[in-house]
Amino acid sequence: AFAIIVEQVLSHWVSVTGGFRGMAVLPPEIGGYSLSSASRFYYLCLAVLLIGFFLALNIIRAPTGRAMTAIRDSEISAQSMGIHVAYTKTLAFAISAAFTGLAGGLLAHRIGYLAPDSFTLLTSIQLLLMVVIGGLGSMHGVIFGAIFIGLLPQMIALTRDQLPQVISHMPGLEPGIFGLILVLVLIYEPLGIYGRWLKIRSYFEDFPLYRKSTHKRQRSFLRTERFK
């Protein structure tokens, strides 16, 4: 409900957002120094990425990040340790919204024009895929997932010419492939690309004593979860 309310407010606040007509975004500048060229804007995004990555790592290592991890693993156990669940969840939402807003500002300068249809359902699916495919709970996985999802549309476009015409011209082919990849990753590799990399590295570190059951998926329950 909150998301729908915000969307309607932004769509009808014509003096600020331009309404359904959208609004033009000026080229990026910092202190009068233009960053409109592709190379300068790339290094700006790279600097923001490194700073954001550094801040996120420090948040995870701080008591606030450990509280978020505890709530992720078991809310009952975290609450029994004195962690305020509602406050920590709200803080996590605010921090993630701040990072997303910063990225959205860079995207606005990259596109040059914003309209309500600039962000579709496919965009939301892509953002979700970046996290899930890269590896949930892993900072390295975010980078791997973003690279994979960034290259996937180009890979799909190249393979369209090799597919039968009935399939290549099928509407909704790209979202369907994204959804299929998401389901397959959740079933066969819940830890994503980074989790697979950890298994490969562990294999070569322990070779030839590596056992097939080393990374066998096991569902473990905390004692507090057994009473749900």
PDB file of C-alpha atoms in Angstrom:
ATOM      1  CA  ALA A   1       0.000   0.000   0.000  1.00  0.00           C
ATOM      2  CA  PHE A   2       2.852   2.374   0.827  1.00  0.00           C
ATOM      3  CA  ALA A   3       4.494   1.727  -2.548  1.00  0.00           C
ATOM      4  CA  ILE A   4       1.233   2.381  -4.421  1.00  0.00           C
ATOM      5  CA  ILE A   5       0.634   5.612  -2.485  1.00  0.00           C
ATOM      6  CA  VAL A   6       4.134   6.907  -3.251  1.00  0.00           C
ATOM      7  CA  GLU A   7       3.746   6.010  -6.920  1.00  0.00           C
ATOM      8  CA  GLN A   8       0.452   7.884  -7.188  1.00  0.00           C
ATOM      9  CA  VAL A   9       1.857  10.932  -5.388  1.00  0.00           C
ATOM     10  CA  LEU A  10       4.857  11.118  -7.719  1.00  0.00           C
ATOM     11  CA  SER A  11       2.657  10.652 -10.779  1.00  0.00           C
ATOM     12  CA  HIS A  12       0.320  13.514  -9.832  1.00  0.00           C
ATOM     13  CA  TRP A  13       2.904  15.924  -8.365  1.00  0.00           C
ATOM     14  CA  VAL A  14       3.353  17.692 -11.692  1.00  0.00           C
ATOM     15  CA  SER A  15       5.331  20.664 -10.360  1.00  0.00           C
ATOM     16  CA  VAL A  16       8.117  18.385  -9.085  1.00  0.00           C
ATOM     17  CA  THR A  17       8.132  15.232 -11.226  1.00  0.00           C
ATOM     18  CA  GLY A  18       6.381  16.423 -14.377  1.00  0.00           C
ATOM     19  CA  GLY A  19       3.574  13.938 -13.844  1.00  0.00           C
ATOM     20  CA  PHE A  20       2.907  11.402 -16.558  1.00  0.00           C
ATOM     21  CA  ARG A  21       4.841  13.510 -19.081  1.00  0.00           C
ATOM     22  CA  GLY A  22       8.065  12.987 -17.176  1.00  0.00           C
ATOM     23  CA  MET A  23      10.960  15.391 -16.843  1.00  0.00           C
ATOM     24  CA  ALA A  24      14.306  15.997 -18.470  1.00  0.00           C
ATOM     25  CA  VAL A  25      17.397  15.393 -16.331  1.00  0.00           C
ATOM     26  CA  LEU A  26      20.330  17.772 -16.655  1.00  0.00           C
ATOM     27  CA  PRO A  27      23.821  16.404 -17.381  1.00  0.00           C
ATOM     28  CA  PRO A  28      25.734  15.569 -14.187  1.00  0.00           C
ATOM     29  CA  GLU A  29      28.020  18.234 -12.769  1.00  0.00           C
ATOM     30  CA  ILE A  30      30.141  18.459  -9.617  1.00  0.00           C
ATOM     31  CA  GLY A  31      31.283  21.944  -8.662  1.00  0.00           C
ATOM     32  CA  GLY A  32      30.820  23.192 -12.211  1.00  0.00           C
ATOM     33  CA  TYR A  33      32.873  20.294 -13.609  1.00  0.00           C
ATOM     34  CA  SER A  34      30.880  18.500 -16.292  1.00  0.00           C
ATOM     35  CA  LEU A  35      30.656  14.704 -16.147  1.00  0.00           C
ATOM     36  CA  SER A  36      28.526  14.282 -19.254  1.00  0.00           C
ATOM     37  CA  SER A  37      31.108  12.252 -21.196  1.00  0.00           C
ATOM     38  CA  ALA A  38      30.826   8.472 -20.978  1.00  0.00           C
ATOM     39  CA  SER A  39      34.284   7.945 -19.481  1.00  0.00           C
ATOM     40  CA  ARG A  40      33.847  10.587 -16.764  1.00  0.00           C
ATOM     41  CA  PHE A  41      30.407   9.296 -15.831  1.00  0.00           C
ATOM     42  CA  TYR A  42      31.780   5.748 -15.684  1.00  0.00           C
ATOM     43  CA  TYR A  43      34.458   6.723 -13.176  1.00  0.00           C
ATOM     44  CA  LEU A  44      31.851   8.622 -11.157  1.00  0.00           C
ATOM     45  CA  CYS A  45      29.697   5.485 -10.936  1.00  0.00           C
ATOM     46  CA  LEU A  46      32.766   3.386 -10.108  1.00  0.00           C
ATOM     47  CA  ALA A  47      33.714   5.749  -7.268  1.00  0.00           C
ATOM     48  CA  VAL A  48      30.161   5.664  -5.891  1.00  0.00           C
ATOM     49  CA  LEU A  49      30.182   1.858  -6.107  1.00  0.00           C
ATOM     50  CA  LEU A  50      33.447   1.553  -4.170  1.00  0.00           C
ATOM     51  CA  ILE A  51      32.327   4.025  -1.500  1.00  0.00           C
ATOM     52  CA  GLY A  52      28.941   2.307  -1.165  1.00  0.00           C
ATOM     53  CA  PHE A  53      30.637  -1.106  -0.998  1.00  0.00           C
ATOM     54  CA  PHE A  54      32.957   0.144   1.752  1.00  0.00           C
ATOM     55  CA  LEU A  55      30.071   1.626   3.752  1.00  0.00           C
ATOM     56  CA  ALA A  56      27.975  -1.530   3.400  1.00  0.00           C
ATOM     57  CA  LEU A  57      30.837  -3.729   4.616  1.00  0.00           C
ATOM     58  CA  ASN A  58      31.312  -1.529   7.675  1.00  0.00           C
ATOM     59  CA  ILE A  59      27.577  -1.576   8.411  1.00  0.00           C
ATOM     60  CA  ILE A  60      27.572  -5.383   8.267  1.00  0.00           C
ATOM     61  CA  ARG A  61      30.525  -5.587  10.674  1.00  0.00           C
ATOM     62  CA  ALA A  62      28.991  -3.066  13.089  1.00  0.00           C
ATOM     63  CA  PRO A  63      26.551  -4.069  15.867  1.00  0.00           C
ATOM     64  CA  THR A  64      23.695  -2.821  13.667  1.00  0.00           C
ATOM     65  CA  GLY A  65      24.642  -5.218  10.885  1.00  0.00           C
ATOM     66  CA  ARG A  66      25.013  -8.119  13.304  1.00  0.00           C
ATOM     67  CA  ALA A  67      21.559  -7.350  14.664  1.00  0.00           C
ATOM     68  CA  MET A  68      20.156  -7.468  11.119  1.00  0.00           C
ATOM     69  CA  THR A  69      21.873 -10.809  10.532  1.00  0.00           C
ATOM     70  CA  ALA A  70      20.429 -12.175  13.772  1.00  0.00           C
ATOM     71  CA  ILE A  71      16.912 -11.147  12.750  1.00  0.00           C
ATOM     72  CA  ARG A  72      17.429 -12.733   9.338  1.00  0.00           C
ATOM     73  CA  ASP A  73      18.406 -16.057  10.928  1.00  0.00           C
ATOM     74  CA  SER A  74      15.780 -16.118  13.681  1.00  0.00           C
ATOM     75  CA  GLU A  75      13.560 -13.280  14.866  1.00  0.00           C
ATOM     76  CA  ILE A  76      12.669 -15.077  18.086  1.00  0.00           C
ATOM     77  CA  SER A  77      16.304 -15.631  19.035  1.00  0.00           C
ATOM     78  CA  ALA A  78      17.197 -12.028  18.156  1.00  0.00           C
ATOM     79  CA  GLN A  79      14.318 -10.675  20.223  1.00  0.00           C
ATOM     80  CA  SER A  80      15.341 -12.831  23.181  1.00  0.00           C
ATOM     81  CA  MET A  81      18.817 -11.216  22.995  1.00  0.00           C
ATOM     82  CA  GLY A  82      17.288  -7.750  23.394  1.00  0.00           C
ATOM     83  CA  ILE A  83      17.245  -6.689  19.729  1.00  0.00           C
ATOM     84  CA  HIS A  84      14.343  -4.411  18.771  1.00  0.00           C
ATOM     85  CA  VAL A  85      13.011  -6.246  15.725  1.00  0.00           C
ATOM     86  CA  ALA A  86      10.700  -3.537  14.340  1.00  0.00           C
ATOM     87  CA  TYR A  87      13.308  -0.787  14.729  1.00  0.00           C
ATOM     88  CA  THR A  88      16.066  -2.859  13.104  1.00  0.00           C
ATOM     89  CA  LYS A  89      13.838  -3.842  10.180  1.00  0.00           C
ATOM     90  CA  THR A  90      12.860  -0.200   9.630  1.00  0.00           C
ATOM     91  CA  LEU A  91      16.517   0.837   9.765  1.00  0.00           C
ATOM     92  CA  ALA A  92      17.443  -1.853   7.238  1.00  0.00           C
ATOM     93  CA  PHE A  93      14.692  -0.598   4.928  1.00  0.00           C
ATOM     94  CA  ALA A  94      15.916   2.996   5.269  1.00  0.00           C
ATOM     95  CA  ILE A  95      19.550   2.087   4.572  1.00  0.00           C
ATOM     96  CA  SER A  96      18.647   0.006   1.530  1.00  0.00           C
ATOM     97  CA  ALA A  97      16.397   2.807   0.261  1.00  0.00           C
ATOM     98  CA  ALA A  98      19.293   5.268   0.614  1.00  0.00           C
ATOM     99  CA  PHE A  99      21.598   3.093  -1.493  1.00  0.00           C
ATOM    100  CA  THR A 100      18.831   2.516  -4.039  1.00  0.00           C
ATOM    101  CA  GLY A 101      18.025   6.235  -4.228  1.00  0.00           C
ATOM    102  CA  LEU A 102      21.673   7.042  -4.889  1.00  0.00           C
ATOM    103  CA  ALA A 103      21.788   4.462  -7.662  1.00  0.00           C
ATOM    104  CA  GLY A 104      18.520   5.812  -9.057  1.00  0.00           C
ATOM    105  CA  GLY A 105      19.979   9.313  -9.199  1.00  0.00           C
ATOM    106  CA  LEU A 106      22.920   8.033 -11.245  1.00  0.00           C
ATOM    107  CA  LEU A 107      20.541   6.120 -13.507  1.00  0.00           C
ATOM    108  CA  ALA A 108      18.498   9.275 -14.074  1.00  0.00           C
ATOM    109  CA  HIS A 109      21.581  11.134 -15.302  1.00  0.00           C
ATOM    110  CA  ARG A 110      22.496   8.149 -17.458  1.00  0.00           C
ATOM    111  CA  ILE A 111      19.090   7.997 -19.169  1.00  0.00           C
ATOM    112  CA  GLY A 112      18.638  11.768 -19.407  1.00  0.00           C
ATOM    113  CA  TYR A 113      14.847  11.634 -19.138  1.00  0.00           C
ATOM    114  CA  LEU A 114      12.536  10.180 -16.503  1.00  0.00           C
ATOM    115  CA  ALA A 115       8.928   9.109 -16.875  1.00  0.00           C
ATOM    116  CA  PRO A 116       6.627   6.804 -14.878  1.00  0.00           C
ATOM    117  CA  ASP A 117       7.146   4.012 -17.409  1.00  0.00           C
ATOM    118  CA  SER A 118      10.943   4.149 -16.978  1.00  0.00           C
ATOM    119  CA  PHE A 119      10.715   1.569 -14.209  1.00  0.00           C
ATOM    120  CA  THR A 120       8.688  -1.492 -15.155  1.00  0.00           C
ATOM    121  CA  LEU A 121       8.066  -4.891 -13.594  1.00  0.00           C
ATOM    122  CA  LEU A 122      11.011  -6.230 -15.573  1.00  0.00           C
ATOM    123  CA  THR A 123      13.288  -3.757 -13.785  1.00  0.00           C
ATOM    124  CA  SER A 124      12.124  -5.060 -10.408  1.00  0.00           C
ATOM    125  CA  ILE A 125      12.719  -8.639 -11.539  1.00  0.00           C
ATOM    126  CA  GLN A 126      16.217  -7.747 -12.717  1.00  0.00           C
ATOM    127  CA  LEU A 127      17.094  -6.132  -9.385  1.00  0.00           C
ATOM    128  CA  LEU A 128      15.830  -9.193  -7.538  1.00  0.00           C
ATOM    129  CA  LEU A 129      17.779 -11.498  -9.845  1.00  0.00           C
ATOM    130  CA  MET A 130      21.009  -9.583  -9.217  1.00  0.00           C
ATOM    131  CA  VAL A 131      20.785 -10.350  -5.515  1.00  0.00           C
ATOM    132  CA  VAL A 132      19.500 -13.938  -5.715  1.00  0.00           C
ATOM    133  CA  ILE A 133      21.764 -15.119  -8.536  1.00  0.00           C
ATOM    134  CA  GLY A 134      24.811 -13.372  -7.104  1.00  0.00           C
ATOM    135  CA  GLY A 135      24.259 -14.816  -3.640  1.00  0.00           C
ATOM    136  CA  LEU A 136      21.970 -13.773  -0.821  1.00  0.00           C
ATOM    137  CA  GLY A 137      23.809 -12.269   2.135  1.00  0.00           C
ATOM    138  CA  SER A 138      27.052 -11.828   0.194  1.00  0.00           C
ATOM    139  CA  MET A 139      28.599  -8.526  -0.826  1.00  0.00           C
ATOM    140  CA  HIS A 140      30.708 -10.234  -3.476  1.00  0.00           C
ATOM    141  CA  GLY A 141      27.592 -11.895  -4.858  1.00  0.00           C
ATOM    142  CA  VAL A 142      26.012  -8.511  -5.540  1.00  0.00           C
ATOM    143  CA  ILE A 143      28.827  -7.659  -7.964  1.00  0.00           C
ATOM    144  CA  PHE A 144      28.700 -11.078  -9.646  1.00  0.00           C
ATOM    145  CA  GLY A 145      24.923 -10.920  -9.989  1.00  0.00           C
ATOM    146  CA  ALA A 146      24.974  -7.397 -11.442  1.00  0.00           C
ATOM    147  CA  ILE A 147      27.548  -8.418 -14.070  1.00  0.00           C
ATOM    148  CA  PHE A 148      25.573 -11.533 -14.990  1.00  0.00           C
ATOM    149  CA  ILE A 149      22.218  -9.750 -15.272  1.00  0.00           C
ATOM    150  CA  GLY A 150      23.835  -6.856 -17.149  1.00  0.00           C
ATOM    151  CA  LEU A 151      25.152  -9.225 -19.805  1.00  0.00           C
ATOM    152  CA  LEU A 152      22.099 -11.514 -19.929  1.00  0.00           C
ATOM    153  CA  PRO A 153      19.886  -9.282 -22.170  1.00  0.00           C
ATOM    154  CA  GLN A 154      22.718  -9.080 -24.736  1.00  0.00           C
ATOM    155  CA  MET A 155      23.130 -12.852 -24.606  1.00  0.00           C
ATOM    156  CA  ILE A 156      19.391 -13.320 -25.143  1.00  0.00           C
ATOM    157  CA  ALA A 157      19.449 -10.880 -28.074  1.00  0.00           C
ATOM    158  CA  LEU A 158      22.310 -12.804 -29.715  1.00  0.00           C
ATOM    159  CA  THR A 159      20.611 -16.178 -29.294  1.00  0.00           C
ATOM    160  CA  ARG A 160      17.306 -14.955 -30.722  1.00  0.00           C
ATOM    161  CA  ASP A 161      18.711 -15.262 -34.244  1.00  0.00           C
ATOM    162  CA  GLN A 162      19.596 -18.922 -33.621  1.00  0.00           C
ATOM    163  CA  LEU A 163      16.177 -19.883 -32.268  1.00  0.00           C
ATOM    164  CA  PRO A 164      13.139 -20.845 -34.373  1.00  0.00           C
ATOM    165  CA  GLN A 165      11.043 -17.874 -35.424  1.00  0.00           C
ATOM    166  CA  VAL A 166       8.083 -19.036 -33.358  1.00  0.00           C
ATOM    167  CA  ILE A 167      10.167 -18.899 -30.177  1.00  0.00           C
ATOM    168  CA  SER A 168      12.310 -15.848 -30.974  1.00  0.00           C
ATOM    169  CA  HIS A 169       9.244 -13.651 -31.630  1.00  0.00           C
ATOM    170  CA  MET A 170       7.332 -14.949 -28.630  1.00  0.00           C
ATOM    171  CA  PRO A 171       6.114 -12.032 -26.431  1.00  0.00           C
ATOM    172  CA  GLY A 172       7.508 -11.999 -22.920  1.00  0.00           C
ATOM    173  CA  LEU A 173      10.478 -14.190 -23.794  1.00  0.00           C
ATOM    174  CA  GLU A 174      13.009 -12.160 -21.793  1.00  0.00           C
ATOM    175  CA  PRO A 175      10.947 -11.950 -18.554  1.00  0.00           C
ATOM    176  CA  GLY A 176      10.192 -15.661 -18.910  1.00  0.00           C
ATOM    177  CA  ILE A 177      13.886 -16.521 -19.123  1.00  0.00           C
ATOM    178  CA  PHE A 178      14.613 -14.289 -16.120  1.00  0.00           C
ATOM    179  CA  GLY A 179      11.914 -16.040 -14.101  1.00  0.00           C
ATOM    180  CA  LEU A 180      13.155 -19.492 -15.144  1.00  0.00           C
ATOM    181  CA  ILE A 181      16.719 -18.636 -14.104  1.00  0.00           C
ATOM    182  CA  LEU A 182      15.447 -17.354 -10.751  1.00  0.00           C
ATOM    183  CA  VAL A 183      13.544 -20.571 -10.052  1.00  0.00           C
ATOM    184  CA  LEU A 184      16.467 -22.799 -11.091  1.00  0.00           C
ATOM    185  CA  VAL A 185      18.911 -20.878  -8.903  1.00  0.00           C
ATOM    186  CA  LEU A 186      16.595 -21.048  -5.879  1.00  0.00           C
ATOM    187  CA  ILE A 187      16.189 -24.809  -6.327  1.00  0.00           C
ATOM    188  CA  TYR A 188      19.680 -25.962  -7.296  1.00  0.00           C
ATOM    189  CA  GLU A 189      22.016 -23.210  -6.028  1.00  0.00           C
ATOM    190  CA  PRO A 190      20.426 -21.139  -3.238  1.00  0.00           C
ATOM    191  CA  LEU A 191      23.770 -19.486  -2.432  1.00  0.00           C
ATOM    192  CA  GLY A 192      24.088 -18.142  -5.991  1.00  0.00           C
ATOM    193  CA  ILE A 193      27.236 -17.596  -8.029  1.00  0.00           C
ATOM    194  CA  TYR A 194      29.331 -16.688  -5.004  1.00  0.00           C
ATOM    195  CA  GLY A 195      28.227 -19.847  -3.211  1.00  0.00           C
ATOM    196  CA  ARG A 196      29.239 -21.924  -6.229  1.00  0.00           C
ATOM    197  CA  TRP A 197      32.617 -20.174  -6.288  1.00  0.00           C
ATOM    198  CA  LEU A 198      33.145 -21.045  -2.604  1.00  0.00           C
ATOM    199  CA  LYS A 199      32.400 -24.702  -3.358  1.00  0.00           C
ATOM    200  CA  ILE A 200      34.825 -24.745  -6.291  1.00  0.00           C
ATOM    201  CA  ARG A 201      37.535 -23.108  -4.186  1.00  0.00           C
ATOM    202  CA  SER A 202      36.907 -25.575  -1.354  1.00  0.00           C
ATOM    203  CA  TYR A 203      37.136 -28.441  -3.813  1.00  0.00           C
ATOM    204  CA  PHE A 204      40.612 -27.456  -5.002  1.00  0.00           C
ATOM    205  CA  GLU A 205      41.781 -26.649  -1.473  1.00  0.00           C
ATOM    206  CA  ASP A 206      40.766 -30.102  -0.182  1.00  0.00           C
ATOM    207  CA  PHE A 207      41.608 -32.082  -3.321  1.00  0.00           C
ATOM    208  CA  PRO A 208      42.065 -35.095  -3.422  1.00  0.00           C
ATOM    209  CA  LEU A 209      40.349 -35.516  -0.021  1.00  0.00           C
ATOM    210  CA  TYR A 210      37.224 -33.656  -1.112  1.00  0.00           C
ATOM    211  CA  ARG A 211      33.967 -35.460  -0.330  1.00  0.00           C
ATOM    212  CA  LYS A 212      30.821 -35.095  -2.375  1.00  0.00           C
ATOM    213  CA  SER A 213      28.718 -34.599   0.740  1.00  0.00           C
ATOM    214  CA  THR A 214      30.823 -31.660   1.963  1.00  0.00           C
ATOM    215  CA  HIS A 215      28.328 -29.045   0.783  1.00  0.00           C
ATOM    216  CA  LYS A 216      25.188 -31.161   0.930  1.00  0.00           C
ATOM    217  CA  ARG A 217      22.167 -28.991   1.622  1.00  0.00           C
ATOM    218  CA  GLN A 218      20.843 -29.499   5.124  1.00  0.00           C
ATOM    219  CA  ARG A 219      17.936 -27.738   6.782  1.00  0.00           C
ATOM    220  CA  SER A 220      18.743 -26.971  10.400  1.00  0.00           C
ATOM    221  CA  PHE A 221      16.232 -25.584  12.853  1.00  0.00           C
ATOM    222  CA  LEU A 222      16.914 -23.572  15.947  1.00  0.00           C
ATOM    223  CA  ARG A 223      15.231 -24.759  19.114  1.00  0.00           C
ATOM    224  CA  THR A 224      13.158 -21.558  19.195  1.00  0.00           C
ATOM    225  CA  GLU A 225      11.825 -22.282  15.701  1.00  0.00           C
ATOM    226  CA  ARG A 226      10.512 -25.706  16.613  1.00  0.00           C
ATOM    227  CA  PHE A 227       7.680 -24.171  18.631  1.00  0.00           C
ATOM    228  CA  LYS A 228       6.229 -22.230  15.692  1.00  0.00           C
TER     229      LYS A 228
END
